[in-house]
Tab-separated table of N, CA and C in Angstrom:
chain	number	residue	atom	x	y	z
A	1	MET	N	31.933	25.371	3.955
A	1	MET	CA	31.421	24.159	3.360
A	1	MET	C	31.779	22.931	4.192
A	2	SER	N	32.946	22.918	4.762
A	2	SER	CA	33.365	21.751	5.543
A	2	SER	C	32.547	21.589	6.809
A	3	VAL	N	31.937	22.670	7.295
A	3	VAL	CA	31.096	22.597	8.489
A	3	VAL	C	29.706	22.079	8.119
A	4	LEU	N	29.232	22.459	6.937
A	4	LEU	CA	27.892	22.075	6.532
A	4	LEU	C	27.786	20.607	6.145
A	5	LEU	N	28.815	20.043	5.580
A	5	LEU	CA	28.758	18.662	5.120
A	5	LEU	C	28.494	17.659	6.248
A	6	PRO	N	29.221	17.722	7.378
A	6	PRO	CA	28.891	16.787	8.466
A	6	PRO	C	27.483	16.990	9.016
A	7	ALA	N	27.029	18.241	9.074
A	7	ALA	CA	25.676	18.503	9.562
A	7	ALA	C	24.639	17.922	8.607
A	8	LEU	N	24.892	18.041	7.301
A	8	LEU	CA	23.980	17.493	6.309
A	8	LEU	C	23.948	15.964	6.393
A	9	VAL	N	25.086	15.349	6.530
A	9	VAL	CA	25.158	13.893	6.653
A	9	VAL	C	24.423	13.425	7.912
A	10	ALA	N	24.631	14.115	9.022
A	10	ALA	CA	23.952	13.761	10.272
A	10	ALA	C	22.436	13.894	10.120
A	11	PHE	N	21.993	14.945	9.432
A	11	PHE	CA	20.555	15.139	9.208
A	11	PHE	C	19.986	14.012	8.363
A	12	LEU	N	20.674	13.666	7.263
A	12	LEU	CA	20.180	12.608	6.382
A	12	LEU	C	20.144	11.260	7.090
A	13	VAL	N	21.126	10.966	7.910
A	13	VAL	CA	21.137	9.706	8.664
A	13	VAL	C	19.950	9.672	9.622
A	14	THR	N	19.648	10.790	10.253
A	14	THR	CA	18.508	10.863	11.170
A	14	THR	C	17.201	10.655	10.424
A	15	VAL	N	17.059	11.310	9.267
A	15	VAL	CA	15.822	11.181	8.492
A	15	VAL	C	15.659	9.750	7.991
A	16	ILE	N	16.718	9.154	7.496
A	16	ILE	CA	16.645	7.785	7.001
A	16	ILE	C	16.321	6.820	8.140
A	17	ALA	N	16.858	7.060	9.330
A	17	ALA	CA	16.614	6.182	10.472
A	17	ALA	C	15.177	6.269	10.964
A	18	LEU	N	14.476	7.360	10.639
A	18	LEU	CA	13.113	7.547	11.126
A	18	LEU	C	12.042	7.024	10.171
A	19	VAL	N	12.433	6.270	9.165
A	19	VAL	CA	11.456	5.716	8.233
A	19	VAL	C	10.604	4.689	8.973
A	20	PRO	N	9.287	4.876	8.961
A	20	PRO	CA	8.433	3.936	9.693
A	20	PRO	C	8.298	2.604	8.957
A	21	TYR	N	8.262	1.557	9.709
A	21	TYR	CA	8.035	0.233	9.182
A	21	TYR	C	6.770	-0.331	9.804
A	22	LEU	N	6.127	-1.219	9.107
A	22	LEU	CA	4.921	-1.911	9.570
A	22	LEU	C	3.727	-0.976	9.746
A	23	GLY	N	3.766	0.198	9.132
A	23	GLY	CA	2.640	1.128	9.217
A	23	GLY	C	1.412	0.602	8.505
A	24	GLY	N	1.624	-0.202	7.469
A	24	GLY	CA	0.491	-0.761	6.738
A	24	GLY	C	-0.354	-1.688	7.588
A	25	VAL	N	0.273	-2.349	8.531
A	25	VAL	CA	-0.467	-3.244	9.422
A	25	VAL	C	-1.435	-2.436	10.286
A	26	ALA	N	-0.970	-1.308	10.812
A	26	ALA	CA	-1.837	-0.450	11.624
A	26	ALA	C	-2.983	0.115	10.786
A	27	ILE	N	-2.677	0.500	9.556
A	27	ILE	CA	-3.724	1.016	8.673
A	27	ILE	C	-4.739	-0.085	8.360
A	28	LEU	N	-4.261	-1.301	8.116
A	28	LEU	CA	-5.166	-2.420	7.842
A	28	LEU	C	-6.075	-2.699	9.029
A	29	ILE	N	-5.525	-2.659	10.221
A	29	ILE	CA	-6.349	-2.902	11.417
A	29	ILE	C	-7.438	-1.838	11.542
A	30	GLY	N	-7.048	-0.576	11.389
A	30	GLY	CA	-8.028	0.509	11.483
A	30	GLY	C	-9.087	0.424	10.400
A	31	ALA	N	-8.648	0.216	9.157
A	31	ALA	CA	-9.601	0.108	8.052
A	31	ALA	C	-10.456	-1.146	8.199
A	32	GLY	N	-9.842	-2.234	8.665
A	32	GLY	CA	-10.586	-3.477	8.831
A	32	GLY	C	-11.701	-3.360	9.850
A	33	VAL	N	-11.394	-2.746	10.959
A	33	VAL	CA	-12.432	-2.554	11.987
A	33	VAL	C	-13.543	-1.660	11.443
A	34	ALA	N	-13.166	-0.577	10.763
A	34	ALA	CA	-14.176	0.331	10.211
A	34	ALA	C	-15.044	-0.370	9.174
A	35	ILE	N	-14.427	-1.136	8.290
A	35	ILE	CA	-15.195	-1.832	7.255
A	35	ILE	C	-16.117	-2.873	7.873
A	36	LEU	N	-15.605	-3.666	8.801
A	36	LEU	CA	-16.425	-4.728	9.387
A	36	LEU	C	-17.555	-4.188	10.255
A	37	VAL	N	-17.331	-3.047	10.911
A	37	VAL	CA	-18.374	-2.483	11.773
A	37	VAL	C	-19.391	-1.681	10.969
A	38	LEU	N	-18.906	-0.838	10.046
A	38	LEU	CA	-19.798	0.071	9.331
A	38	LEU	C	-20.377	-0.510	8.045
A	39	HIS	N	-19.602	-1.294	7.321
A	39	HIS	CA	-20.052	-1.860	6.049
A	39	HIS	C	-19.577	-3.308	5.911
A	40	PRO	N	-20.147	-4.219	6.682
A	40	PRO	CA	-19.666	-5.605	6.629
A	40	PRO	C	-19.832	-6.257	5.253
A	41	GLU	N	-20.719	-5.714	4.419
A	41	GLU	CA	-20.894	-6.283	3.082
A	41	GLU	C	-19.699	-5.992	2.178
A	42	MET	N	-18.799	-5.117	2.617
A	42	MET	CA	-17.607	-4.769	1.831
A	42	MET	C	-16.386	-5.587	2.254
A	43	TRP	N	-16.593	-6.763	2.797
A	43	TRP	CA	-15.470	-7.591	3.232
A	43	TRP	C	-14.513	-7.942	2.100
A	44	PRO	N	-14.967	-8.025	0.823
A	44	PRO	CA	-13.977	-8.287	-0.234
A	44	PRO	C	-12.942	-7.163	-0.372
A	45	VAL	N	-13.338	-5.938	-0.082
A	45	VAL	CA	-12.381	-4.828	-0.109
A	45	VAL	C	-11.327	-5.055	0.966
A	46	LEU	N	-11.758	-5.507	2.103
A	46	LEU	CA	-10.821	-5.807	3.185
A	46	LEU	C	-9.854	-6.910	2.772
A	47	LEU	N	-10.341	-7.868	2.022
A	47	LEU	CA	-9.480	-8.942	1.534
A	47	LEU	C	-8.392	-8.389	0.602
A	48	MET	N	-8.767	-7.504	-0.305
A	48	MET	CA	-7.778	-6.882	-1.198
A	48	MET	C	-6.782	-6.033	-0.410
A	49	LEU	N	-7.269	-5.317	0.586
A	49	LEU	CA	-6.361	-4.526	1.438
A	49	LEU	C	-5.392	-5.431	2.187
A	50	THR	N	-5.858	-6.600	2.569
A	50	THR	CA	-4.986	-7.559	3.252
A	50	THR	C	-3.868	-8.024	2.332
A	51	TYR	N	-4.193	-8.269	1.075
A	51	TYR	CA	-3.162	-8.675	0.110
A	51	TYR	C	-2.118	-7.578	-0.078
A	52	VAL	N	-2.574	-6.337	-0.207
A	52	VAL	CA	-1.640	-5.215	-0.388
A	52	VAL	C	-0.781	-5.050	0.868
A	53	THR	N	-1.385	-5.206	2.030
A	53	THR	CA	-0.631	-5.105	3.282
A	53	THR	C	0.398	-6.219	3.387
A	54	ALA	N	0.027	-7.419	2.982
A	54	ALA	CA	0.969	-8.538	3.021
A	54	ALA	C	2.166	-8.263	2.115
A	55	LEU	N	1.911	-7.694	0.953
A	55	LEU	CA	3.002	-7.341	0.050
A	55	LEU	C	3.914	-6.298	0.696
A	56	GLY	N	3.329	-5.301	1.331
A	56	GLY	CA	4.124	-4.285	2.028
A	56	GLY	C	4.888	-4.864	3.204
A	57	LEU	N	4.292	-5.797	3.899
A	57	LEU	CA	4.958	-6.424	5.040
A	57	LEU	C	6.169	-7.232	4.583
A	58	VAL	N	5.995	-7.969	3.502
A	58	VAL	CA	7.133	-8.717	2.952
A	58	VAL	C	8.238	-7.746	2.544
A	59	ASP	N	7.861	-6.620	1.948
A	59	ASP	CA	8.854	-5.625	1.556
A	59	ASP	C	9.547	-5.021	2.769
A	60	ASP	N	8.821	-4.812	3.861
A	60	ASP	CA	9.429	-4.268	5.078
A	60	ASP	C	10.426	-5.252	5.691
A	61	LEU	N	10.066	-6.523	5.697
A	61	LEU	CA	10.904	-7.518	6.353
A	61	LEU	C	12.061	-7.990	5.469
A	62	LYS	N	11.814	-8.061	4.185
A	62	LYS	CA	12.848	-8.483	3.231
A	62	LYS	C	12.730	-7.567	2.027
A	63	TYR	N	13.733	-6.771	1.782
A	63	TYR	CA	13.674	-5.779	0.718
A	63	TYR	C	13.319	-6.422	-0.622
A	64	LEU	N	12.262	-5.905	-1.254
A	64	LEU	CA	11.866	-6.362	-2.576
A	64	LEU	C	12.254	-5.311	-3.605
A	65	PRO	N	12.702	-5.737	-4.769
A	65	PRO	CA	12.976	-4.758	-5.824
A	65	PRO	C	11.685	-4.051	-6.238
A	66	VAL	N	11.839	-2.865	-6.771
A	66	VAL	CA	10.670	-2.073	-7.158
A	66	VAL	C	9.819	-2.818	-8.176
A	67	TRP	N	10.446	-3.478	-9.132
A	67	TRP	CA	9.672	-4.169	-10.166
A	67	TRP	C	8.818	-5.275	-9.564
A	68	MET	N	9.310	-5.928	-8.515
A	68	MET	CA	8.555	-7.005	-7.893
A	68	MET	C	7.345	-6.459	-7.126
A	69	LYS	N	7.538	-5.326	-6.438
A	69	LYS	CA	6.408	-4.701	-5.737
A	69	LYS	C	5.348	-4.243	-6.740
A	70	LEU	N	5.823	-3.617	-7.831
A	70	LEU	CA	4.887	-3.142	-8.852
A	70	LEU	C	4.130	-4.305	-9.474
A	71	LEU	N	4.826	-5.384	-9.776
A	71	LEU	CA	4.180	-6.568	-10.340
A	71	LEU	C	3.133	-7.120	-9.370
A	72	GLY	N	3.479	-7.192	-8.084
A	72	GLY	CA	2.520	-7.665	-7.092
A	72	GLY	C	1.286	-6.785	-7.012
A	73	GLU	N	1.475	-5.475	-7.059
A	73	GLU	CA	0.339	-4.556	-6.995
A	73	GLU	C	-0.523	-4.643	-8.246
A	74	VAL	N	0.108	-4.820	-9.406
A	74	VAL	CA	-0.658	-4.977	-10.645
A	74	VAL	C	-1.464	-6.268	-10.605
A	75	VAL	N	-0.868	-7.344	-10.124
A	75	VAL	CA	-1.589	-8.618	-10.016
A	75	VAL	C	-2.782	-8.475	-9.067
A	76	ILE	N	-2.586	-7.814	-7.949
A	76	ILE	CA	-3.689	-7.606	-6.999
A	76	ILE	C	-4.787	-6.769	-7.649
A	77	ALA	N	-4.411	-5.741	-8.403
A	77	ALA	CA	-5.407	-4.902	-9.079
A	77	ALA	C	-6.171	-5.698	-10.139
A	78	ILE	N	-5.467	-6.541	-10.883
A	78	ILE	CA	-6.131	-7.359	-11.904
A	78	ILE	C	-7.110	-8.326	-11.247
A	79	VAL	N	-6.705	-8.945	-10.159
A	79	VAL	CA	-7.611	-9.853	-9.438
A	79	VAL	C	-8.838	-9.083	-8.941
A	80	ALA	N	-8.622	-7.893	-8.410
A	80	ALA	CA	-9.744	-7.082	-7.920
A	80	ALA	C	-10.710	-6.742	-9.061
A	81	ILE	N	-10.169	-6.369	-10.214
A	81	ILE	CA	-11.022	-6.040	-11.357
A	81	ILE	C	-11.766	-7.277	-11.838
A	82	ARG	N	-11.079	-8.414	-11.884
A	82	ARG	CA	-11.723	-9.659	-12.322
A	82	ARG	C	-12.835	-10.094	-11.359
A	83	LEU	N	-12.690	-9.719	-10.073
A	83	LEU	CA	-13.730	-10.042	-9.089
A	83	LEU	C	-14.885	-9.046	-9.123
A	84	GLY	N	-14.773	-8.017	-9.976
A	84	GLY	CA	-15.873	-7.078	-10.138
A	84	GLY	C	-15.718	-5.762	-9.415
A	85	PHE	N	-14.554	-5.516	-8.838
A	85	PHE	CA	-14.351	-4.230	-8.180
A	85	PHE	C	-14.238	-3.134	-9.229
A	86	SER	N	-14.839	-2.012	-8.949
A	86	SER	CA	-14.690	-0.838	-9.812
A	86	SER	C	-14.805	0.406	-8.955
A	87	TRP	N	-14.336	1.495	-9.512
A	87	TRP	CA	-14.344	2.750	-8.772
A	87	TRP	C	-14.949	3.798	-9.676
A	88	HIS	N	-16.151	4.209	-9.377
A	88	HIS	CA	-16.869	5.170	-10.200
A	88	HIS	C	-16.565	6.586	-9.719
A	89	ILE	N	-15.595	7.185	-10.390
A	89	ILE	CA	-15.169	8.534	-10.010
A	89	ILE	C	-16.083	9.583	-10.619
A	90	THR	N	-16.550	9.319	-11.837
A	90	THR	CA	-17.405	10.275	-12.536
A	90	THR	C	-18.711	9.567	-12.926
A	91	ASP	N	-19.607	10.330	-13.528
A	91	ASP	CA	-20.853	9.752	-14.037
A	91	ASP	C	-20.688	9.178	-15.437
A	92	SER	N	-19.522	9.382	-16.034
A	92	SER	CA	-19.258	8.926	-17.385
A	92	SER	C	-18.754	7.490	-17.390
A	93	ALA	N	-19.430	6.611	-18.107
A	93	ALA	CA	-19.006	5.209	-18.199
A	93	ALA	C	-17.689	5.092	-18.935
A	94	GLU	N	-17.445	5.981	-19.905
A	94	GLU	CA	-16.207	5.940	-20.677
A	94	GLU	C	-15.001	6.291	-19.817
A	95	LEU	N	-15.148	7.248	-18.935
A	95	LEU	CA	-14.029	7.673	-18.088
A	95	LEU	C	-13.787	6.700	-16.943
A	96	ASN	N	-14.807	6.035	-16.499
A	96	ASN	CA	-14.637	5.104	-15.396
A	96	ASN	C	-14.102	3.808	-15.926
């Protein structure tokens, strides 16, 4: 057991050190180019993605509590719904 504990700690430190940061920015750039080139009429979706990315960027640079991130995401979702965004997963109006 005494041999496994240092190895486990070393593994966990390595895994924790490999957490990627600023990945949302790269995803936003890729999605933004695709949206603007293929479907420029969907620019409001890009705007919502920018807000979510900004929230993630703030969290990467300055740790935000979970409740604050959740509140920010809920506010962004409410704004998106108020602007008329919807996601039709099924043909049923009740389920969507």
